[in-house]
């Protein structure tokens, strides 16, 4: 990272000690070069959701009001599913995989004996998880297009939003993973991601939550869904800055905590 | 002062605590560039704890530590860039092939990829693992993993090579290949710092060494100096059969300069081993076997860290 960019100056001190996190990404790419199937496994889940909506669900529900216009239900839900798949991809990679490397495989011990530091490990792993989530998002987009559900070209604008979702969830995912003590603790992962998936204005608009809407807004995924939906429908609003801000803040906190924890766990 | 004249390692009252437990209790060490230096000591003496602090992967609890004149707390990355490390416990990358283990590790040092490939191949050759270069780490035997770890530590052509029990698990042939390489590195001016439980290795490789016990340095010097200072010229080894070594202790008192009773044998330290043996026979003792040999670092080690009768 160049030392005079704004991003550099606002980054927390621990992250500024990073030098070459890209080497960690490179290492992972070499590992997956040999087992590419693992990468596309996550592709099927959103595909099945899409199909279920396409085949029947959508027809039952009819149209939805969004930003002052009435849109097809499938068009309403598809961006939310895309946001969720970005979340899932990032969470898969930043939990179990990182836990294994942290507690069992000593991969990080070797990295830390080299010029790489804890911040490189955290940034590199999170970047990797984010990229993996992004692969899911792209495959999702391809499915949408194949099913004729892609809508306008605006849908491409939702890809950067998916990257941001991946970054936020990978950061928080890795940070939480450093606190896990055994594999059993991972039962908590779906216990968190499933309600997020269901109650982030994914399947119905925020207005339908009535007085509970503020709870929905606490969900990080809600902000991701709102961004992706707005982008893919070509609806911009000032609120988008809030969504971006929330996700960036989560990413920064997650990254810093993850780096600190790698330090305390491995540099004893 | 020229930067190159900085000591490779300078430690003052270096201390490492794990919770309340003090693993390293204020040691002073100075290693010159190009020197080969050894840490000896029984299990738990604090050798690895010290090595890890030197390697910049374990924060110093108190005291000062400078590597190449730099503080590992603030310049860890720069220091590690110039170090080669063979940790006591292998930490190879189980998800990568042998060749990729070396290449990826070289990339952590920002060495260009093509250069990494070239070095990796040369090093795999050196540790005689070329034929398995596309195999997985888990398919290797313990000694082969050790060899790969050693090769990995040389990927960045380090100025200082830290080896924590490098030859544990190596067969004699592999040990000699490593020793030869270490000699050559030393000739090229690389500083070597190692720990070992093999006294012959320490004698062969180290210009200077320290013996640690319970977190402290109990002796320091060249292998020769230590032998002269802490041992006699010769040693008489007596075996009285299992379990009966201890009971002969009393009747041996006064033979030679000093006695060391081990589980399997009694060591009599004497400048003249033959006359000590003669004395044993005159006292009417009949050991099952006896042997007179020159004193070695092992005797120094036993004296300093074991149970000795003279003191
Ligand atoms: N991470 C740790 N947490 C708590 N105690 C530790 C830790 N690492 C080492 N120790 C303790 O510190 C002491 C010194 O350990 P160290 O590994 O430095 O010994 P050593 O001299 O390398 O021994 P060995 O010859 O067995 O390798 C031991 O009592 C050990 O139990
Ligand atoms: Mg040790």
Coordinates of C-alpha atoms and ligand atoms in Angstrom, one line a residue:
Chain A
X1 CA 0.0 0.0 0.0
X2 CA 1.4 3.4 -0.9
X3 CA 2.3 5.4 2.1
X4 CA 0.7 8.7 1.1
X5 CA -2.8 7.7 0.2
X6 CA -5.7 8.8 2.3
X7 CA -6.5 5.1 3.0
X8 CA -3.1 4.7 4.4
X9 CA -3.4 7.7 6.7
X10 CA -6.8 6.7 8.1
X11 CA -5.8 3.1 8.6
X12 CA -5.3 1.9 12.2
X13 CA -1.6 1.7 13.2
X14 CA -1.5 -2.1 13.3
X15 CA -2.6 -2.3 9.7
X16 CA 0.0 0.3 8.7
X17 CA 2.7 -2.2 9.7
X18 CA 1.6 -4.5 6.8
X19 CA 4.2 -4.7 4.0
X20 CA 3.3 -7.4 1.5
X21 CA -0.1 -9.1 2.3
X22 CA -0.3 -10.0 -1.4
X23 CA 2.2 -12.8 -0.8
X24 CA -0.4 -14.4 1.5
X25 CA -3.0 -14.2 -1.3
X26 CA -0.4 -15.6 -3.7
X27 CA 0.2 -18.6 -1.4
X28 CA -3.5 -19.3 -1.3
X29 CA -3.8 -19.0 -5.0
X30 CA -1.1 -21.6 -5.4
X31 CA -2.9 -24.0 -3.0
X32 CA -6.2 -23.6 -4.9
X33 CA -4.6 -23.8 -8.3
X34 CA -4.4 -27.5 -7.5
X35 CA -7.9 -27.9 -6.2
X36 CA -10.1 -25.5 -8.2
X37 CA -13.3 -27.5 -7.5
X38 CA -13.4 -26.2 -4.0
X39 CA -13.8 -22.7 -5.4
X40 CA -16.9 -23.3 -7.4
X41 CA -18.7 -25.5 -4.8
X42 CA -20.3 -22.4 -3.3
X43 CA -21.8 -21.6 -6.7
X44 CA -24.7 -24.0 -6.5
X45 CA -26.4 -22.7 -3.4
X46 CA -27.5 -19.3 -4.8
X47 CA -28.3 -21.0 -8.0
X48 CA -30.9 -23.2 -6.3
X49 CA -32.4 -20.2 -4.6
X50 CA -32.7 -18.4 -7.9
X51 CA -34.3 -21.4 -9.5
X52 CA -36.8 -21.7 -6.7
X53 CA -37.9 -18.1 -7.0
X54 CA -37.9 -18.2 -10.7
X55 CA -39.9 -21.4 -10.9
X56 CA -42.8 -20.6 -8.6
X57 CA -42.3 -18.4 -5.6
X58 CA -42.1 -15.2 -7.6
X59 CA -45.3 -15.8 -9.3
X60 CA -47.2 -16.2 -6.0
X61 CA -45.9 -13.0 -4.6
X62 CA -46.4 -10.6 -7.5
X63 CA -44.8 -7.1 -7.6
X64 CA -43.1 -5.2 -4.9
X65 CA -42.9 -1.4 -4.4
X66 CA -39.3 -0.2 -4.3
X67 CA -38.1 3.4 -4.4
X68 CA -41.3 4.6 -5.7
X69 CA -41.8 2.1 -8.5
X70 CA -43.3 -1.3 -8.8
X71 CA -40.9 -4.1 -9.6
X72 CA -41.1 -7.8 -10.3
X73 CA -40.5 -9.8 -7.1
X74 CA -37.7 -11.8 -8.7
X75 CA -36.0 -8.5 -9.6
X76 CA -36.4 -7.5 -6.0
X77 CA -35.0 -10.6 -4.5
X78 CA -32.1 -11.4 -6.9
X79 CA -29.8 -8.5 -5.7
X80 CA -30.4 -9.6 -2.1
X81 CA -29.4 -13.1 -2.9
X82 CA -26.3 -11.9 -4.7
X83 CA -25.4 -9.9 -1.6
X84 CA -26.0 -13.0 0.6
X85 CA -23.8 -15.1 -1.6
X86 CA -21.0 -12.5 -1.3
X87 CA -21.4 -12.8 2.5
X88 CA -21.5 -16.6 2.4
X89 CA -18.4 -16.9 0.3
X90 CA -16.4 -14.6 2.6
X91 CA -17.7 -16.2 5.7
X92 CA -16.9 -19.8 4.6
X93 CA -13.3 -18.9 3.9
X94 CA -12.7 -16.7 6.8
X95 CA -14.0 -19.2 9.5
X96 CA -13.2 -22.9 9.2
X97 CA -10.2 -22.4 6.8
X98 CA -8.6 -19.8 8.9
X99 CA -9.3 -21.7 12.1
X100 CA -7.4 -24.7 10.7
X101 CA -4.4 -22.6 9.8
X102 CA -4.4 -20.8 13.0
X103 CA -4.7 -23.7 15.4
X104 CA -3.4 -26.8 13.5
X105 CA -1.4 -26.3 10.4
X106 CA 1.2 -23.7 11.5
X107 CA 1.0 -22.0 8.2
X108 CA 1.0 -18.6 9.9
X109 CA 4.0 -19.5 12.1
X110 CA 6.1 -19.9 9.0
X111 CA 4.8 -16.6 7.6
X112 CA 5.6 -14.8 10.8
X113 CA 9.2 -16.2 10.8
X114 CA 9.6 -14.4 7.4
X115 CA 9.4 -10.6 7.0
X116 CA 5.6 -10.9 7.0
X117 CA 3.9 -9.8 10.1
X118 CA 0.5 -10.3 11.8
X119 CA -1.0 -7.5 9.7
X120 CA 0.1 -9.1 6.5
X121 CA -1.5 -12.4 7.6
X122 CA -4.7 -10.7 8.5
X123 CA -4.9 -8.5 5.4
X124 CA -3.8 -11.3 3.1
X125 CA -6.3 -13.8 4.4
X126 CA -9.1 -11.4 4.5
X127 CA -8.4 -10.2 1.0
X128 CA -8.4 -13.8 -0.1
X129 CA -11.7 -14.5 1.5
X130 CA -13.1 -11.4 -0.1
X131 CA -11.9 -12.5 -3.5
X132 CA -13.4 -15.9 -3.0
X133 CA -16.7 -14.3 -2.1
X134 CA -16.3 -12.3 -5.2
X135 CA -16.0 -15.4 -7.3
X136 CA -19.4 -16.5 -5.9
X137 CA -20.9 -13.1 -6.8
X138 CA -19.7 -13.3 -10.3
X139 CA -20.9 -16.8 -10.8
X140 CA -24.2 -15.7 -9.4
X141 CA -24.3 -12.9 -11.9
X142 CA -23.7 -15.4 -14.7
X143 CA -26.6 -17.5 -13.5
X144 CA -28.8 -14.4 -13.4
X145 CA -27.9 -13.6 -16.9
X146 CA -28.4 -17.2 -18.0
X147 CA -31.9 -17.3 -16.5
X148 CA -32.8 -13.9 -18.1
X149 CA -33.1 -12.3 -14.7
X150 CA -30.1 -9.9 -14.9
X151 CA -32.3 -6.9 -15.8
X152 CA -30.3 -3.9 -17.0
X153 CA -26.6 -3.3 -17.3
X154 CA -26.8 -1.6 -13.9
X155 CA -26.4 -5.0 -12.4
X156 CA -22.6 -4.7 -13.0
X157 CA -22.6 -1.7 -10.6
X158 CA -23.5 -4.1 -7.9
X159 CA -20.1 -6.0 -8.2
X160 CA -18.1 -3.4 -6.2
X161 CA -20.8 -3.5 -3.6
X162 CA -20.3 -7.3 -3.4
X163 CA -16.6 -6.8 -2.9
X164 CA -17.3 -4.5 0.0
X165 CA -19.7 -7.0 1.6
X166 CA -17.0 -9.7 1.2
X167 CA -14.4 -7.4 2.8
X168 CA -16.7 -6.6 5.8
X169 CA -17.8 -10.2 6.4
X170 CA -14.3 -11.7 5.9
X171 CA -12.9 -9.2 8.4
X172 CA -15.5 -9.8 11.0
X173 CA -15.4 -13.6 10.3
X174 CA -11.6 -13.8 10.8
X175 CA -11.8 -11.6 13.9
X176 CA -14.4 -13.9 15.5
X177 CA -12.6 -17.0 14.4
X178 CA -9.5 -16.0 16.4
X179 CA -11.7 -16.3 19.5
X180 CA -13.0 -19.8 18.6
X181 CA -11.6 -22.6 20.8
X182 CA -12.9 -25.7 19.1
X183 CA -14.7 -26.9 15.9
X184 CA -17.9 -27.0 17.9
X185 CA -17.8 -23.2 18.2
X186 CA -18.5 -23.1 14.5
X187 CA -22.1 -24.1 15.1
X188 CA -22.5 -20.5 15.8
X189 CA -21.7 -19.4 12.3
X190 CA -25.0 -20.5 10.7
X191 CA -26.8 -19.4 13.8
X192 CA -25.6 -15.9 12.9
X193 CA -25.6 -15.9 9.1
X194 CA -29.0 -17.5 8.7
X195 CA -31.0 -14.9 10.6
X196 CA -28.9 -12.2 8.8
X197 CA -29.8 -13.9 5.5
X198 CA -33.5 -14.0 6.4
X199 CA -34.0 -10.7 8.0
X200 CA -31.9 -8.2 6.1
X201 CA -34.7 -6.9 3.9
X202 CA -33.7 -9.8 1.7
X203 CA -37.2 -11.2 0.9
X204 CA -39.4 -8.2 1.8
X205 CA -38.8 -4.4 1.8
X206 CA -37.7 -2.7 5.0
X207 CA -41.2 -1.0 5.2
X208 CA -42.8 -4.3 5.9
X209 CA -40.9 -4.8 9.1
X210 CA -42.9 -1.8 10.6
X211 CA -41.7 -0.8 14.1
X212 CA -39.0 -3.4 14.0
X213 CA -37.2 -1.8 11.0
X214 CA -34.5 -0.4 13.2
X215 CA -33.5 -4.0 14.2
X216 CA -33.1 -4.9 10.6
X217 CA -30.9 -1.9 10.1
X218 CA -28.5 -3.2 12.7
X219 CA -27.8 -6.2 10.4
X220 CA -24.6 -5.6 8.4
X221 CA -26.0 -7.6 5.6
X222 CA -29.0 -5.2 5.4
X223 CA -26.5 -2.5 4.4
X224 CA -25.0 -4.8 1.8
X225 CA -28.4 -5.8 0.4
X226 CA -29.5 -2.1 0.2
X227 CA -26.3 -1.3 -1.7
X228 CA -26.5 -4.1 -4.2
X229 CA -30.2 -3.6 -4.7
X230 CA -29.8 0.1 -5.3
X231 CA -26.9 -0.4 -7.6
X232 CA -28.5 -3.1 -9.7
X233 CA -31.7 -1.2 -10.1
X234 CA -29.8 2.0 -10.8
X235 CA -31.3 3.8 -7.9
X236 CA -28.8 6.1 -6.1
X237 CA -29.4 7.8 -2.8
X238 CA -27.5 9.6 0.0
X239 CA -28.2 6.6 2.2
X240 CA -25.7 4.7 0.2
X241 CA -22.9 6.6 1.9
X242 CA -24.2 5.3 5.2
X243 CA -24.3 1.7 3.9
X244 CA -20.7 2.0 2.6
X245 CA -19.6 3.6 5.8
X246 CA -21.1 0.9 8.0
X247 CA -19.4 -1.8 5.9
X248 CA -16.1 0.0 5.8
X249 CA -16.2 0.5 9.6
X250 CA -16.9 -3.2 10.2
X251 CA -14.0 -4.1 7.9
X252 CA -11.6 -1.8 9.7
X253 CA -12.5 -3.0 13.1
X254 CA -12.5 -6.7 12.0
X255 CA -9.1 -6.3 10.3
X256 CA -7.5 -4.6 13.3
X257 CA -8.9 -7.2 15.7
X258 CA -7.8 -10.0 13.5
X259 CA -4.3 -8.7 13.2
X260 CA -4.0 -8.1 17.0
X261 CA -5.3 -11.6 17.7
X262 CA -2.9 -13.3 15.3
X263 CA -0.1 -11.5 17.2
X264 CA -1.3 -12.5 20.6
X265 CA -2.0 -16.1 19.6
X266 CA 1.1 -16.8 17.6
X267 CA 3.9 -14.5 18.8
X268 CA 4.3 -15.7 22.3
Chain B
X1 CA 31.4 2.4 14.0
X2 CA 30.8 0.5 10.8
X3 CA 27.4 -1.1 10.5
X4 CA 29.0 -4.4 9.6
X5 CA 30.9 -4.3 12.9
X6 CA 27.7 -4.4 14.8
X7 CA 27.4 -7.6 16.8
X8 CA 25.0 -10.0 15.1
X9 CA 23.4 -10.5 18.4
X10 CA 23.7 -8.5 21.6
X11 CA 21.5 -9.4 24.5
X12 CA 21.7 -7.8 28.0
X13 CA 19.7 -9.2 30.9
X14 CA 17.4 -10.8 28.4
X15 CA 14.4 -12.3 30.1
X16 CA 11.4 -14.2 28.9
X17 CA 8.4 -14.9 31.0
X18 CA 5.4 -17.1 30.2
X19 CA 2.8 -15.9 32.8
X20 CA 4.6 -16.2 36.1
X21 CA 7.2 -18.7 34.8
X22 CA 10.6 -17.3 33.9
X23 CA 11.9 -19.4 31.0
X24 CA 14.9 -17.2 30.4
X25 CA 16.4 -15.4 33.4
X26 CA 18.4 -12.4 32.4
X27 CA 21.1 -13.8 30.1
X28 CA 23.9 -11.8 28.4
X29 CA 25.0 -12.9 25.0
X30 CA 27.1 -11.3 22.3
X31 CA 27.7 -13.0 19.0
X32 CA 30.0 -11.5 16.4
X33 CA 29.2 -11.5 12.7
X34 CA 30.6 -14.6 11.1
X35 CA 30.9 -16.5 14.3
X36 CA 29.3 -19.8 14.9
X37 CA 27.7 -19.9 18.3
X38 CA 25.9 -22.7 20.2
X39 CA 23.3 -22.9 22.9
X40 CA 23.6 -26.1 24.9
X41 CA 21.5 -27.2 27.9
X42 CA 19.1 -29.8 29.2
X43 CA 15.4 -29.9 28.2
X44 CA 13.6 -26.9 29.3
X45 CA 16.8 -24.8 29.8
X46 CA 15.3 -22.0 27.7
X47 CA 17.3 -22.5 24.5
X48 CA 14.3 -22.4 22.2
X49 CA 12.7 -19.5 24.1
X50 CA 15.9 -17.6 23.5
X51 CA 16.1 -18.6 19.8
X52 CA 12.6 -17.5 19.2
X53 CA 13.3 -14.0 20.7
X54 CA 16.3 -13.8 18.5
X55 CA 14.3 -14.8 15.5
X56 CA 11.8 -12.0 16.2
X57 CA 8.8 -14.2 16.7
X58 CA 8.6 -13.9 20.5
X59 CA 8.5 -10.6 22.3
X60 CA 11.2 -9.9 24.9
X61 CA 9.8 -9.6 28.4
X62 CA 12.6 -7.5 29.8
X63 CA 16.2 -6.7 29.2
X64 CA 17.5 -5.6 25.8
X65 CA 18.1 -7.5 22.6
X66 CA 19.6 -6.2 19.4
X67 CA 20.0 -8.2 16.2
X68 CA 22.3 -6.6 13.6
X69 CA 22.0 -3.5 15.9
X70 CA 18.3 -3.4 15.5
X71 CA 15.5 -3.8 18.0
X72 CA 13.2 -6.8 17.1
X73 CA 10.2 -5.0 18.7
X74 CA 10.4 -2.2 16.2
X75 CA 12.4 -3.6 13.3
X76 CA 11.2 -7.2 13.3
X77 CA 10.5 -7.4 9.6
X78 CA 13.9 -6.0 8.6
X79 CA 15.6 -8.4 10.9
X80 CA 13.7 -11.4 9.8
X81 CA 14.4 -10.4 6.2
X82 CA 18.1 -11.2 6.9
X83 CA 17.6 -14.3 9.0
X84 CA 17.3 -17.9 8.1
X85 CA 15.3 -19.9 10.6
X86 CA 15.0 -23.6 11.3
X87 CA 12.6 -23.9 14.3
X88 CA 12.6 -26.8 16.6
X89 CA 9.2 -27.9 15.5
X90 CA 8.8 -28.1 11.7
X91 CA 6.2 -25.7 10.4
X92 CA 6.1 -26.7 6.7
X93 CA 3.1 -25.8 4.6
X94 CA 1.0 -29.0 4.5
X95 CA -1.2 -27.7 1.6
X96 CA 1.8 -27.2 -0.7
X97 CA 4.2 -29.5 -2.5
X98 CA 7.8 -29.6 -1.5
X99 CA 8.9 -27.3 -4.3
X100 CA 6.1 -24.9 -3.7
X101 CA 7.0 -24.8 0.0
X102 CA 10.3 -23.4 -0.9
X103 CA 9.1 -21.1 -3.6
X104 CA 6.2 -19.6 -1.6
X105 CA 8.5 -19.1 1.4
X106 CA 11.0 -17.3 -0.9
X107 CA 8.2 -15.1 -2.1
X108 CA 7.5 -14.0 1.5
X109 CA 10.9 -12.4 1.2
X110 CA 9.9 -10.7 -2.1
X111 CA 12.4 -12.7 -4.1
X112 CA 11.5 -12.7 -7.7
X113 CA 9.6 -15.8 -8.8
X114 CA 12.2 -17.1 -11.3
X115 CA 14.9 -16.7 -8.7
X116 CA 12.8 -18.6 -6.2
X117 CA 12.4 -21.5 -8.6
X118 CA 16.1 -21.6 -9.2
X119 CA 17.1 -21.5 -5.6
X120 CA 14.4 -24.0 -4.6
X121 CA 15.7 -26.5 -7.1
X122 CA 19.2 -26.1 -5.9
X123 CA 18.2 -26.5 -2.3
X124 CA 16.1 -29.5 -2.9
X125 CA 19.1 -31.0 -4.5
X126 CA 21.2 -30.2 -1.6
X127 CA 18.8 -31.9 0.9
X128 CA 18.4 -34.7 -1.6
X129 CA 14.7 -34.4 -2.0
X130 CA 14.6 -33.5 -5.7
X131 CA 12.8 -36.6 -6.6
X132 CA 10.0 -35.8 -4.4
X133 CA 9.7 -32.2 -5.3
X134 CA 6.1 -32.5 -6.5
X135 CA 5.1 -34.6 -3.5
X136 CA 3.2 -33.5 -0.4
X137 CA 4.8 -32.7 2.9
X138 CA 2.8 -35.3 4.8
X139 CA 4.3 -38.0 2.6
X140 CA 7.7 -37.3 4.0
X141 CA 9.5 -39.0 6.9
X142 CA 10.4 -37.0 10.0
X143 CA 14.0 -36.6 8.9
X144 CA 13.0 -35.6 5.4
X145 CA 10.7 -32.9 6.8
X146 CA 13.6 -31.7 8.9
X147 CA 15.8 -31.5 5.7
X148 CA 13.1 -29.6 3.9
X149 CA 12.8 -27.1 6.8
X150 CA 16.6 -26.6 6.6
X151 CA 16.4 -26.0 2.9
X152 CA 13.6 -23.5 3.4
X153 CA 15.7 -21.6 5.9
X154 CA 18.3 -20.9 3.2
X155 CA 15.9 -19.6 0.6
X156 CA 16.7 -16.0 1.4
X157 CA 20.5 -16.5 1.6
X158 CA 20.5 -15.3 5.2
X159 CA 23.2 -13.3 6.9
X160 CA 22.5 -15.3 10.1
X161 CA 21.2 -18.8 10.2
X162 CA 19.3 -19.8 13.3
X163 CA 19.0 -23.6 13.8
X164 CA 17.1 -25.0 16.7
X165 CA 18.2 -28.7 17.0
X166 CA 18.7 -28.9 13.2
X167 CA 19.9 -32.5 13.1
X168 CA 17.4 -34.1 15.5
X169 CA 16.0 -37.0 13.5
X170 CA 18.6 -36.8 10.7
X171 CA 20.5 -40.0 9.7
X172 CA 24.3 -39.8 9.9
X173 CA 24.7 -39.2 6.2
X174 CA 22.2 -36.3 6.2
X175 CA 23.9 -34.8 9.3
X176 CA 27.3 -34.8 7.6
X177 CA 25.8 -33.2 4.5
X178 CA 24.4 -30.5 6.7
X179 CA 27.6 -30.0 8.6
X180 CA 29.4 -29.6 5.4
X181 CA 27.0 -27.0 4.2
X182 CA 27.2 -25.1 7.4
X183 CA 31.0 -25.1 7.1
X184 CA 30.7 -23.6 3.7
X185 CA 28.2 -21.0 4.9
X186 CA 30.5 -20.1 7.7
X187 CA 33.3 -19.6 5.2
X188 CA 31.1 -17.3 3.2
X189 CA 30.8 -15.2 6.4
X190 CA 27.3 -16.3 7.5
X191 CA 26.7 -16.2 11.3
X192 CA 25.5 -19.5 12.6
X193 CA 23.5 -19.9 15.8
X194 CA 22.4 -23.3 16.8
X195 CA 21.2 -25.4 19.7
X196 CA 21.9 -29.1 19.9
X197 CA 21.8 -32.0 22.2
X198 CA 24.7 -33.7 20.3
X199 CA 27.9 -32.7 21.9
X200 CA 30.0 -33.9 19.0
X201 CA 28.0 -31.5 16.8
X202 CA 28.6 -28.6 19.1
X203 CA 32.3 -29.5 19.2
X204 CA 32.5 -29.7 15.5
X205 CA 30.5 -26.6 14.6
X206 CA 30.7 -24.0 17.3
X207 CA 33.5 -21.5 17.8
X208 CA 31.9 -20.5 21.0
X209 CA 29.0 -21.8 23.1
X210 CA 27.1 -21.2 26.2
X211 CA 25.6 -23.9 28.5
X212 CA 22.2 -22.9 29.8
X213 CA 20.4 -24.4 32.7
X214 CA 17.1 -23.4 34.1
X215 CA 17.0 -20.1 32.1
X216 CA 20.6 -19.0 33.1
X217 CA 23.9 -19.2 31.4
X218 CA 26.2 -21.4 33.5
X219 CA 29.3 -21.5 31.3
X220 CA 30.6 -19.9 28.2
X221 CA 33.7 -20.4 26.1
X222 CA 35.0 -22.4 23.1
X223 CA 34.5 -26.1 23.3
X224 CA 38.2 -26.6 24.1
X225 CA 38.2 -24.0 26.8
X226 CA 35.2 -25.5 28.4
X227 CA 36.7 -29.0 28.4
X228 CA 39.9 -27.7 30.0
X229 CA 38.0 -25.6 32.5
X230 CA 35.4 -28.1 33.6
X231 CA 36.8 -31.5 32.9
X232 CA 39.9 -33.5 33.2
X233 CA 42.1 -34.7 30.3
X234 CA 40.7 -38.2 30.4
X235 CA 37.6 -40.0 31.6
X236 CA 37.3 -43.5 32.8
X237 CA 33.9 -45.1 32.2
X238 CA 32.9 -48.0 34.5
X239 CA 29.9 -50.2 34.2
X240 CA 28.9 -52.2 37.2
X241 CA 25.7 -53.6 35.7
X242 CA 22.2 -52.2 35.9
X243 CA 21.2 -50.7 39.1
X244 CA 24.4 -51.3 40.9
X245 CA 26.3 -48.3 39.8
X246 CA 25.0 -46.1 42.6
X247 CA 26.0 -48.6 45.3
X248 CA 29.6 -48.6 44.1
X249 CA 29.7 -44.8 44.5
X250 CA 31.0 -44.9 48.1
X251 CA 33.9 -47.3 47.4
X252 CA 35.0 -45.2 44.4
X253 CA 35.4 -42.0 46.3
X254 CA 38.8 -40.5 46.0
X255 CA 39.6 -42.2 42.7
X256 CA 40.5 -39.6 40.1
X257 CA 39.5 -35.9 40.6
X258 CA 35.7 -36.3 40.4
X259 CA 32.9 -38.9 40.0
X260 CA 29.8 -38.6 38.0
X261 CA 27.2 -41.4 38.7
X262 CA 24.8 -42.0 35.8
X263 CA 22.1 -44.5 35.5
X264 CA 24.1 -46.9 33.3
X265 CA 27.7 -46.1 34.3
X266 CA 30.1 -44.2 36.6
X267 CA 32.4 -41.6 35.1
X268 CA 35.7 -41.1 36.8
X269 CA 37.4 -37.8 35.8
X270 CA 41.1 -38.2 35.9
X271 CA 44.1 -36.8 34.1
X272 CA 45.5 -40.3 33.8
X273 CA 42.7 -42.7 33.1
X274 CA 44.8 -45.9 33.2
X275 CA 46.2 -45.2 36.6
X276 CA 42.6 -44.5 37.8
X277 CA 41.6 -47.8 36.5
X278 CA 44.5 -49.4 38.2
X279 CA 43.4 -47.8 41.5
X280 CA 39.9 -49.2 41.0
X281 CA 41.3 -52.7 40.6
X282 CA 43.5 -52.3 43.6
X283 CA 40.4 -51.5 45.7
X284 CA 39.1 -54.9 44.6
X285 CA 36.3 -53.6 42.5
X286 CA 35.3 -55.6 39.4
X287 CA 33.4 -53.5 36.9
X288 CA 31.7 -55.4 34.1
X289 CA 33.4 -53.2 31.6
X290 CA 35.8 -50.2 31.6
X291 CA 36.9 -47.7 29.1
X292 CA 39.4 -44.9 29.1
X293 CA 38.7 -42.0 26.7
X294 CA 39.5 -38.4 26.1
X295 CA 37.3 -35.9 27.8
X296 CA 34.5 -34.3 25.6
X297 CA 32.0 -31.6 25.7
X298 CA 29.5 -34.2 27.0
X299 CA 31.5 -34.4 30.2
X300 CA 31.4 -30.6 30.6
X301 CA 27.6 -30.7 30.0
X302 CA 27.1 -33.4 32.6
X303 CA 29.2 -31.6 35.1
X304 CA 27.4 -28.3 34.6
X305 CA 23.9 -29.5 34.4
X306 CA 23.9 -32.8 36.1
X307 CA 24.6 -34.2 39.5
X308 CA 28.2 -34.2 40.4
X309 CA 29.8 -35.7 43.5
X310 CA 32.6 -33.3 44.0
X311 CA 30.6 -30.2 44.7
Ligands
LIG1 N1 4.6 -21.0 25.0 C1 4.9 -21.4 26.3 N2 4.1 -21.2 27.3 C2 4.5 -21.6 28.5 N3 5.7 -22.1 28.9 C3 6.5 -22.3 27.9 C4 6.2 -21.9 26.5 N4 7.3 -22.2 25.8 C5 8.2 -22.7 26.6 N5 7.8 -22.8 27.9 C6 8.5 -23.2 29.1 O1 9.8 -22.6 29.1 C7 10.8 -23.4 29.5 C8 11.9 -23.4 28.5 O2 11.4 -24.0 27.3 P1 12.3 -24.0 26.0 O3 11.5 -24.6 24.9 O4 13.0 -22.7 25.8 O5 13.4 -25.1 26.4 P2 14.6 -25.8 25.6 O6 15.9 -25.4 26.2 O7 14.5 -25.4 24.1 O8 14.3 -27.3 25.8 P3 14.4 -28.5 24.7 O9 15.8 -29.0 24.8 O10 13.5 -29.5 25.3 O11 14.0 -28.1 23.4 C9 10.2 -24.8 29.7 O12 9.9 -25.0 31.0 C10 8.9 -24.7 28.9 O13 7.9 -25.5 29.6
LIG2 MG1 14.1 -26.4 22.4

